Coordinates of C-alpha atoms in Angstrom, one line a residue:
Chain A
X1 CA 68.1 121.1 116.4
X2 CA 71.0 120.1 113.9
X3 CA 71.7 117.2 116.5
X4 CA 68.2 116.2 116.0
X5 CA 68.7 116.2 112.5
X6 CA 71.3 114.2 112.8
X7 CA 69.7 111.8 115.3
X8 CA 67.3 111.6 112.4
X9 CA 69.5 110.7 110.1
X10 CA 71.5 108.3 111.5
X11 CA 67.9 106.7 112.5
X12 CA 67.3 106.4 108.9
X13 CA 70.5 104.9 107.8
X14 CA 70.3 102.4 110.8
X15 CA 66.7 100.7 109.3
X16 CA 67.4 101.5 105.6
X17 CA 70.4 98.8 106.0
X18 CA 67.9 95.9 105.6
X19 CA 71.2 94.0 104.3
X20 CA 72.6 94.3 108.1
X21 CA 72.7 91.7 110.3
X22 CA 70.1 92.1 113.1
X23 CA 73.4 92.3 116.0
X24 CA 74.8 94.8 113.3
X25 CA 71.4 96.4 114.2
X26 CA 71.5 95.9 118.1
X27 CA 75.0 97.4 117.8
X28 CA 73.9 100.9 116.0
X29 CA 71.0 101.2 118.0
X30 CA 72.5 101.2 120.6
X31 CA 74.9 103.4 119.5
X32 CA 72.4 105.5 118.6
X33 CA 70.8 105.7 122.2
X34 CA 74.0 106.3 123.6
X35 CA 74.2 109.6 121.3
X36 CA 71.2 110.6 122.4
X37 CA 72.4 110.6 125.9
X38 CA 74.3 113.7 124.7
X39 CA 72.2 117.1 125.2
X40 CA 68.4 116.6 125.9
X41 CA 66.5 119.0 125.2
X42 CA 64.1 118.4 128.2
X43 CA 65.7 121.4 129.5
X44 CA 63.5 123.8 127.5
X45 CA 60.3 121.7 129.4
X46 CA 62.1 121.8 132.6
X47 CA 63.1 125.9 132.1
X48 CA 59.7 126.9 131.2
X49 CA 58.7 124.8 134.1
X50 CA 60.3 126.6 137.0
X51 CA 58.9 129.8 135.4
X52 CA 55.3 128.2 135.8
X53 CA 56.0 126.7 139.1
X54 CA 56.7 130.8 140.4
X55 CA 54.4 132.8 138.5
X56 CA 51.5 133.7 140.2
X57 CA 48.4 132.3 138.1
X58 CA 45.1 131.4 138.1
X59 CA 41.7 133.3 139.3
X60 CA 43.4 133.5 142.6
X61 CA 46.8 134.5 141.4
X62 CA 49.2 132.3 143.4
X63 CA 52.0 130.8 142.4
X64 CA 52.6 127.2 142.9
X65 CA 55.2 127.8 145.0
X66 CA 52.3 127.5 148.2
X67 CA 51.4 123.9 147.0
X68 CA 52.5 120.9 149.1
X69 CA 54.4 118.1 147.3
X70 CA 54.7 116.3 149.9
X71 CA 57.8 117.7 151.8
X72 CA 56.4 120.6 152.7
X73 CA 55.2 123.7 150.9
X74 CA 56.8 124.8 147.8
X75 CA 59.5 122.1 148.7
X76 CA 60.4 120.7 145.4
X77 CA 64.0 118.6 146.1
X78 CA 63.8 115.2 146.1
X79 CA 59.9 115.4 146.4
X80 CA 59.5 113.3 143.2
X81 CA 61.4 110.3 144.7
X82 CA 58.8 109.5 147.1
X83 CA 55.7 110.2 145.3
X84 CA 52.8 108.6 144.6
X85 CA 52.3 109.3 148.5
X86 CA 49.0 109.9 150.7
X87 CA 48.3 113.4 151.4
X88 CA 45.9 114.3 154.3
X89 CA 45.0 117.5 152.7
X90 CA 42.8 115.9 150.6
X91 CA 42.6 112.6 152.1
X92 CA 43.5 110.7 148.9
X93 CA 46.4 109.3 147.2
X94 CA 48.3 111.5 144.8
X95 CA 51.1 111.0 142.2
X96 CA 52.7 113.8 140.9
X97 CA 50.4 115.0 138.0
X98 CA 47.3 115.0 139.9
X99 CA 49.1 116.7 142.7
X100 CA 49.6 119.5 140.7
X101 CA 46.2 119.5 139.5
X102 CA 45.0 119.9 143.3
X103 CA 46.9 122.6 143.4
X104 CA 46.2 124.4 140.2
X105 CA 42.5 123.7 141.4
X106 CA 42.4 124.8 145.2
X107 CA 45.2 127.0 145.5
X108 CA 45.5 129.0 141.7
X109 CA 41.0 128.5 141.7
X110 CA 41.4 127.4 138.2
X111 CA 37.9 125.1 137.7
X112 CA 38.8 121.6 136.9
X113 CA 37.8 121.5 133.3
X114 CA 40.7 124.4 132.7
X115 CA 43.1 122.8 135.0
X116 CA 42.9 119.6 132.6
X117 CA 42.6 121.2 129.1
X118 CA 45.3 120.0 127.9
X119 CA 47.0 117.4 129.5
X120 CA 49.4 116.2 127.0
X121 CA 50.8 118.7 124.4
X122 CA 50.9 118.8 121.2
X123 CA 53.4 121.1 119.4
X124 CA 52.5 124.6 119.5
X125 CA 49.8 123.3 122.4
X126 CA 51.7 123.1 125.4
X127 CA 51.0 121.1 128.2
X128 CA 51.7 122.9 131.2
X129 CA 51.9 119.2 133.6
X130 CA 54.9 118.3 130.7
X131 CA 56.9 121.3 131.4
X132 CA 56.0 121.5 135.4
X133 CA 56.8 117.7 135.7
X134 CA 60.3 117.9 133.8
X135 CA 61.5 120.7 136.0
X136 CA 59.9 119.0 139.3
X137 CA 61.1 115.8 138.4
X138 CA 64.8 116.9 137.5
X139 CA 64.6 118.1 141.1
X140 CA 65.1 114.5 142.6
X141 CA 68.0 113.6 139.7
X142 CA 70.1 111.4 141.5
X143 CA 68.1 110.8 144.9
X144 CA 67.2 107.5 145.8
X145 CA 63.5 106.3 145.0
X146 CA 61.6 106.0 148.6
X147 CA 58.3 105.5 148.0
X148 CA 56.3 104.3 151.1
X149 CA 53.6 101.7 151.6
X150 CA 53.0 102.5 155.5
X151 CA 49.8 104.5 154.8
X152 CA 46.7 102.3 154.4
X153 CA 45.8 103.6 151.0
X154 CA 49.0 103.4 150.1
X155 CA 48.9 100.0 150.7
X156 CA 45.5 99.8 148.8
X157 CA 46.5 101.8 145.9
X158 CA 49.9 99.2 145.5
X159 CA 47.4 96.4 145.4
X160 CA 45.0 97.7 143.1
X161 CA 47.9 98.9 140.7
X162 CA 49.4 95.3 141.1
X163 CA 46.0 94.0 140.0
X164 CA 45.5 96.7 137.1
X165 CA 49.2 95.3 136.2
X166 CA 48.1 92.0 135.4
X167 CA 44.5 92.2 134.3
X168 CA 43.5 91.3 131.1
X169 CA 40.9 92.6 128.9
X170 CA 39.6 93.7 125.7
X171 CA 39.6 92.5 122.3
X172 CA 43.2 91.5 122.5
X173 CA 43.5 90.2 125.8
X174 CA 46.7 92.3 126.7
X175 CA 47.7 93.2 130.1
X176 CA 50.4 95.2 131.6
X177 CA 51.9 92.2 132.1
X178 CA 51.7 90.4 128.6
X179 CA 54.6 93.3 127.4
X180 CA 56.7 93.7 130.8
X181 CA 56.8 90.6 132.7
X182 CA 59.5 88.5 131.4
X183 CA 63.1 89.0 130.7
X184 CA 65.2 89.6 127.4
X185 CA 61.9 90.1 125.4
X186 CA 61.3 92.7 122.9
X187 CA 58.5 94.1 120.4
X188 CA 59.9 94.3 116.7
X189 CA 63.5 95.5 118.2
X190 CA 62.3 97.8 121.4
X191 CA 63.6 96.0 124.3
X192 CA 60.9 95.8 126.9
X193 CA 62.0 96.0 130.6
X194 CA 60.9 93.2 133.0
X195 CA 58.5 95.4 135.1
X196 CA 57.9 92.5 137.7
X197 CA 61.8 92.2 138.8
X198 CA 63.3 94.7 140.5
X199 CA 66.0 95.9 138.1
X200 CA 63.6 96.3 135.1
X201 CA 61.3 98.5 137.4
X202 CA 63.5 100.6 138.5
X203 CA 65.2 100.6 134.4
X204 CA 61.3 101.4 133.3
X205 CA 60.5 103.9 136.2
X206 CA 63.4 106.3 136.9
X207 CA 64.0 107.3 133.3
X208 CA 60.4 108.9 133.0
X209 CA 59.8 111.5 132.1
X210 CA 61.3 111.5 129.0
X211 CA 62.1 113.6 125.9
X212 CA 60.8 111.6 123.0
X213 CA 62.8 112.3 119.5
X214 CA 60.0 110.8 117.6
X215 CA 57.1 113.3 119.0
X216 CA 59.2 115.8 119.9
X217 CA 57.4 115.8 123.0
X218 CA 58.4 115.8 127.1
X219 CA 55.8 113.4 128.1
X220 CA 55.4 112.5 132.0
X221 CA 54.5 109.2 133.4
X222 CA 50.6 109.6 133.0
X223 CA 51.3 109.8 129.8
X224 CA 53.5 106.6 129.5
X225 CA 50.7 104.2 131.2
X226 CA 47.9 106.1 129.1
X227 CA 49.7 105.2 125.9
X228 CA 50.4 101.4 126.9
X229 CA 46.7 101.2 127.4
X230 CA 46.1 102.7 124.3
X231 CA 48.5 99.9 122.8
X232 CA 46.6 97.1 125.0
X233 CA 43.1 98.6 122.7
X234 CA 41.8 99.6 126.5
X235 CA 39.5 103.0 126.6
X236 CA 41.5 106.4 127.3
X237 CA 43.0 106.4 130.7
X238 CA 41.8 109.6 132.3
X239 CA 44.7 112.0 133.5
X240 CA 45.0 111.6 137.6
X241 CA 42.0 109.2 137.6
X242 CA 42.3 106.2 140.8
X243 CA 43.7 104.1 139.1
X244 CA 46.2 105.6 136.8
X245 CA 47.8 106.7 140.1
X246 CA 47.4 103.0 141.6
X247 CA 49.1 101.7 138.9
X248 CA 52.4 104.7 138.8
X249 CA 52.0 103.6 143.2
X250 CA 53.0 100.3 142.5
X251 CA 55.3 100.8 139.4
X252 CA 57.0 103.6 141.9
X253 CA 57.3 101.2 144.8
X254 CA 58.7 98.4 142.5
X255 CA 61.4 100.7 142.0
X256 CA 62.5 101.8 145.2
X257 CA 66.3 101.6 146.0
X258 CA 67.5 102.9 142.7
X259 CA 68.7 107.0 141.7
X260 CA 66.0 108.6 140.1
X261 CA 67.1 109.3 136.8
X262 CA 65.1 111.4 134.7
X263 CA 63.9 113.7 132.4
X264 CA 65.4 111.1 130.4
X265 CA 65.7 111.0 126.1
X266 CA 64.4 108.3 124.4
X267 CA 63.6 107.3 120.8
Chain B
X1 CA 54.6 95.2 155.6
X2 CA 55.0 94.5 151.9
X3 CA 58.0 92.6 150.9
X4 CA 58.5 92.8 147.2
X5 CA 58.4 89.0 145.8
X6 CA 60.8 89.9 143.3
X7 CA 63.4 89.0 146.1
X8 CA 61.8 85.3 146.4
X9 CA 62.5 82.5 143.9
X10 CA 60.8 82.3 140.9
X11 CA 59.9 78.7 141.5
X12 CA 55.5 79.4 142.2
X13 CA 53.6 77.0 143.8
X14 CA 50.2 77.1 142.0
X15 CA 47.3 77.4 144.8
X16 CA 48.8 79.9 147.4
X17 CA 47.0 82.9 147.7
X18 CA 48.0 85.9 148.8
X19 CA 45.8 87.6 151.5
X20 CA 48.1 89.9 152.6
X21 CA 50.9 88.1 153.1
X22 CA 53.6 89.0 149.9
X23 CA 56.1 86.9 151.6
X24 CA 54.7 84.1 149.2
X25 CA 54.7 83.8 145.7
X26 CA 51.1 84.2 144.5
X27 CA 48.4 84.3 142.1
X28 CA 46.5 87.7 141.9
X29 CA 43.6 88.5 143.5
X30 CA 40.3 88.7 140.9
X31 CA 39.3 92.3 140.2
X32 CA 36.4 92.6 143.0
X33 CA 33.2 94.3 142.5
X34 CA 34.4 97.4 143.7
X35 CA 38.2 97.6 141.6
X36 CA 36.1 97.3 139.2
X37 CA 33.8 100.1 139.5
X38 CA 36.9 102.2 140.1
X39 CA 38.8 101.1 137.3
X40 CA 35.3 102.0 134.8
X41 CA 35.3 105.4 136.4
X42 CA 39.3 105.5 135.6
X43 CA 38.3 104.8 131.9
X44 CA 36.6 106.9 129.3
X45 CA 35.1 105.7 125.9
X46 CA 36.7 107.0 123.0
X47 CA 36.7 106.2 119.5
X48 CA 36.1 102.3 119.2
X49 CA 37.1 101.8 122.9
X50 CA 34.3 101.6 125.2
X51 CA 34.1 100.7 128.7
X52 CA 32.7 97.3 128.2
X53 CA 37.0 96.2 127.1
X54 CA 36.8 96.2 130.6
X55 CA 34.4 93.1 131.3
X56 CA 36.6 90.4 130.8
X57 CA 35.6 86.7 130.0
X58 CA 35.9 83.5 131.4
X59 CA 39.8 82.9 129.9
X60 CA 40.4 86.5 130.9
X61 CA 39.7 86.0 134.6
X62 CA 41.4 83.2 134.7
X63 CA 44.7 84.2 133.0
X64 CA 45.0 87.8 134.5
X65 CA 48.2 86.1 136.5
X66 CA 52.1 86.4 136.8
X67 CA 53.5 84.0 133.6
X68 CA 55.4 82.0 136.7
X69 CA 51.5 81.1 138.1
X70 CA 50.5 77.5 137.0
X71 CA 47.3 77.3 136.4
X72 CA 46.1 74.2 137.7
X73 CA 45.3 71.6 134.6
X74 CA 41.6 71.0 134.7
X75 CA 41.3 75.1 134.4
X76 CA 43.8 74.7 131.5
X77 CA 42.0 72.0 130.0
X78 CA 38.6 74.0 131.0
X79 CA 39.9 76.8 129.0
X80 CA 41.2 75.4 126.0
X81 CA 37.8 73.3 125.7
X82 CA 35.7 76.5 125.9
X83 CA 37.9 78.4 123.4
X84 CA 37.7 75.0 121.3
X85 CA 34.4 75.3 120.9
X86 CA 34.6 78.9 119.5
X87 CA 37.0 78.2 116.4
X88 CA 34.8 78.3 113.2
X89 CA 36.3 77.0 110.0
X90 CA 35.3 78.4 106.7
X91 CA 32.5 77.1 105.2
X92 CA 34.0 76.4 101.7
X93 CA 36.9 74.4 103.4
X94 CA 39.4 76.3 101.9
X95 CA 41.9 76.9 104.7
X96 CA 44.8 79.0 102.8
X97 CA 44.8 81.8 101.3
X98 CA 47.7 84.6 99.8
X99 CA 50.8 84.4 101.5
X100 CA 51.5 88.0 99.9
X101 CA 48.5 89.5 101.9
X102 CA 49.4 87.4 104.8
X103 CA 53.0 89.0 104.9
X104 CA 50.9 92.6 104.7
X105 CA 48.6 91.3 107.4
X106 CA 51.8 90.5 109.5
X107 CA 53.4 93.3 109.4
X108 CA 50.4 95.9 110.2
X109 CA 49.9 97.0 113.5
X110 CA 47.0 98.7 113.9
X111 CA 43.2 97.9 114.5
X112 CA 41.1 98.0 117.6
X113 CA 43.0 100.9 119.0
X114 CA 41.0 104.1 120.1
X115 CA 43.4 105.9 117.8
X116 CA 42.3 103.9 114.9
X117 CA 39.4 104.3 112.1
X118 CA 37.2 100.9 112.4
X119 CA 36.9 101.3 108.9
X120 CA 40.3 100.2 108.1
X121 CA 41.0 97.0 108.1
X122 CA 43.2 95.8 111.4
X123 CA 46.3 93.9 110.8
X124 CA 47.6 90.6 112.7
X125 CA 51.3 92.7 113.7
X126 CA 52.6 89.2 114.1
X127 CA 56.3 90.6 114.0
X128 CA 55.6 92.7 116.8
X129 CA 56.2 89.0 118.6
X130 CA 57.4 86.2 116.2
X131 CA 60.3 86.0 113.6
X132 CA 58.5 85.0 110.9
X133 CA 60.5 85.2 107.2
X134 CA 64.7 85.6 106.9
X135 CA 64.8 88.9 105.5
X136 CA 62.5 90.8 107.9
X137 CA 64.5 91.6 110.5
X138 CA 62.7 93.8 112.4
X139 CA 60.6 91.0 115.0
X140 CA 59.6 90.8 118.3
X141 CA 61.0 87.9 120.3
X142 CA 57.2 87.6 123.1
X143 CA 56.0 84.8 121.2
X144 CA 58.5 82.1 118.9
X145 CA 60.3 82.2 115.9
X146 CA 58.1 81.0 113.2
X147 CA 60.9 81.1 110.5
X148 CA 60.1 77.9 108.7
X149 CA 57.2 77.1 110.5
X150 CA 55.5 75.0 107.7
X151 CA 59.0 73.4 106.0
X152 CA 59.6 72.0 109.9
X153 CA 56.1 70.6 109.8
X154 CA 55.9 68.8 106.4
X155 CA 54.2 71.5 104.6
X156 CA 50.5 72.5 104.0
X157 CA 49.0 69.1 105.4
X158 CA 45.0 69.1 105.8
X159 CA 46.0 68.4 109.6
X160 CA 48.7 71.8 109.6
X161 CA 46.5 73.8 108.1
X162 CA 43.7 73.1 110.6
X163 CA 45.7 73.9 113.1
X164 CA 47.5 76.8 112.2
X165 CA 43.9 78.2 110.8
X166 CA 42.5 77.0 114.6
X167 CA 45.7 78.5 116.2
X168 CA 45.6 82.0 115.2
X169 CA 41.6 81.7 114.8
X170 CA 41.6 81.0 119.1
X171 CA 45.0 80.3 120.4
X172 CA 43.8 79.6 124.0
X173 CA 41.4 76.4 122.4
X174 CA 45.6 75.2 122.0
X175 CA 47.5 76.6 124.9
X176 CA 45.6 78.6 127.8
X177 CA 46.2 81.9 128.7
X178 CA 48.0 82.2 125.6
X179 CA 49.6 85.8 125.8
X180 CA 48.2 86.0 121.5
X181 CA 45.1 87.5 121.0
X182 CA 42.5 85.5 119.8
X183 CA 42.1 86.7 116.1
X184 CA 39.1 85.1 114.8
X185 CA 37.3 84.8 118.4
X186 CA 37.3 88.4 118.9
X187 CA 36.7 90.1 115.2
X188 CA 40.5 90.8 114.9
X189 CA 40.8 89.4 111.7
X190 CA 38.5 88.5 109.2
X191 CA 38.2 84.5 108.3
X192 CA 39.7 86.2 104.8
X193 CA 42.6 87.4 106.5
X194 CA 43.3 84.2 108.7
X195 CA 43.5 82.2 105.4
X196 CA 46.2 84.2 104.1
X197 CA 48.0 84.7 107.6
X198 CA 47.9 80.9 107.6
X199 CA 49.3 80.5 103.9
X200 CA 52.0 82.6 104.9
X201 CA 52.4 80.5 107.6
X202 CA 52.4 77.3 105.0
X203 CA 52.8 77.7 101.2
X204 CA 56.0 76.1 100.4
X205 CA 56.3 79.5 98.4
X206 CA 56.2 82.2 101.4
X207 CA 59.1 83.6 102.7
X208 CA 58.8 82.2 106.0
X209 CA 59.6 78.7 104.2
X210 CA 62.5 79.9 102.2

């Protein structure tokens, strides 16, 4: 906590100092992020998480450790790296949220409406997906993104996620693409990775989830794409709907090739 | 099998379409009937934000494209035409307003979001793109700098200030598929607001001219 203070602090003396020069700026931010680099507290999501991923739960009482990631039952290495993936199971595509969902609902017997409470948390709210995610996800730290297109809705899911990517709608015409398809281009001072290219997919992909400092929140990848659409004045993205997990499909395949990287800290 | 066209030079032939084969550059396929009735039952209404943000319009078909895809020019000029035609000038012919509420106007971001009360005003959040005065360093580098954007022009001319008034009112009448909203077209801003985005834009006096 003091290093959050601090973090906080620094934060404040970096955009008090209107006088600076804006590479003066550059330079302490990214100072800044390279000090956050330095303890995440992630950890507490990703603790809590392995204790939910045992404990038996639900009507049923099973743990989670019976659900399929994709690598096999209760197999949780290097499962994140190649998800979104098809799973036969329940003949649909699934990214890693609303994996855990199908679980939570068909194995634990929780009714969907409880399963999807609360997705997101919210200070003393928790969101159990935030703390399952950052310890399921710090499971495939370091392994190589492998995300396959070989099964047919795979390969639907890409292209309906590439389409989602660059269609434009509501009051302010904003797309996916209007923020994240060109280099070196940023929103007031937030650089904004090149989602199209190959480097700024894998940059934008492998660091989520991430500990945010400024909502003292874990939040996962559903989260991420919901907020941007917030941002583009779309309607609320529904948690493991079609085509939030189309979209994270074809975000996940852009990035294929690079070391996952995450639960990651960001501002 | 997909081949990412990230690998393939950025140089886009306008025209080729994709059907299944990523080994060419491409424009995107339109949203068909069905992606769209997937991406509604993806969606839920809250606050301000209904499901209907979803039924694009003619500009928004068009433009929902990679930036390296040309358009060809009589869509362009099909585009800009339409959105022409949309631009409505105040009725007392005044053009420019407060540059002081214009520099508040630029530097708001919200409005239109789900999260937002429609009962507050919305603001333009032009530095979220453009540099627009010296001393606010804090800008977004999407869209141009606009540091001295009336000075460079020779001040508030009637000519400037139609076109910076038409330019933020509908910036696809002046450049299709325009990645800024279309403030006046779509009830971002009010035609009070546009006047004193565009004297901030214009009075010799505003920062952005210092």
């Amino acid at each position: 906590m003091t290093r959050l203070i601090g973090i906080a602090a620094l934060l404040g003396a970096i955009f008090a100092s209107g006088a600076h020069a804006q590479n003066t700026t550059l330079d302490e931010i990214a100072r800044y992020r390279a000090q956050l680099q330095d303890g995440n507290p992630a950890e507490l999501w990703e603790a809590r998480g392995e204790d939910l991923w045992k404990q038996k739960r639900g009507p049923k009482q099973v743990s989670l450790e019976q659900c399929d990631l994709g690598k096999g039952r209760g197999v949780v290495k290097g499962a994140y790296a190649e998800l979104p993936r098809y799973f036969s199971d329940a003949d649909k595509v699934m990214d890693l949220e609303s994996r855990l969902l199908h679980c939570m609902v068909t194995l634990q017997g929780f009714s969907r409406a409880d399963a999807t409470k609360r997705v997101f948390g919210s200070g003393s709210s928790r969101s159990d997906y935030e703390a399952l995610a950052a310890w399921i996800t710090s499971e495939s730290r370091g392994v190589v993104m492998k995300v396959s297109l070989n099964h047919q809705k795979m390969q639907e899911a890409y292209e309906l996620g590439e389409k989602a990517f660059y269609f434009r709608g509501g009051p302010h015409d904003f797309s996916c693409a209007t923020c994240h398809s060109e280099d070196n281009k940023r929103i007031r001072l937030q650089d904004l990775p090149n989602l199209t290219q190959k480097k700024g997919a894998q940059l934008g992909y492998t660091t989520w989830p991430a500990y945010r400092v400024s909502q003292g929140e874990l939040r996962t990848f559903q989260w991420r794409i919901n907020d941007c659409f917030r941002q583009q004045r779309f309607p609320d993205l529904v948690f493991g709907s079609e085509l939030s997990i189309a979209l994270t499909a074809f975000l996940a395949y852009n990035a294929n090739g690079a070391a996952f990287n995450a639960p990651a800290i960001k501002r | 099998m997909k081949t990412a066209h990230w690998a393939l030079p950025a140089v886009v032939i306008a025209g080729l379409v994709a059907a299944g084969c990523a080994t060419a550059p491409r424009e995107i396929q339109p949203v068909t009937a069905n992606d769209l009735a997937i991406m509604k039952a993806s969606f839920q209404e809250k606050g301000q934000a209904k499901l209907d943000r979803l039924d694009q319009d003619e500009a928004q078909k068009l433009c929902s494209h990679p930036p390296s895809v040309r358009i060809p020019a009589e869509v362009s000029a099909r585009i800009e035409k339409n959105n022409m035609a949309t631009i409505k000038y105040p009725a007392d012919g005044k053009l420019m307003g407060d540059w002081k509420a214009g520099e508040v106007i630029a530097q708001r971001g919200v409005g239109k979001q789900f999260s937002d009360d429609p009962k507050t005003p919305s603001g333009g959040n032009c530095y979220a793109c453009h540099q627009l005065s010296k001393n606010e360093i804090s800008f977004g580098t999407i869209g141009p700098s606009l540091y001295n954007f009336g000075k460079l022009r020779g001040g508030p001319t009637p000519e400037m200030q139609r076109y910076a008034y038409g330019r933020i009112y509908n910036s696809q009448a002046f450049s299709a598929c325009s990645n800024m909203p279309r403030f006046g077209h779509n009830d971002i801003l009010t035609e009070q607001q546009i006047k004193d985005v565009t004297a901030l834009l214009l009075d010799p006096n505003s920062p952005v001219n210092q």
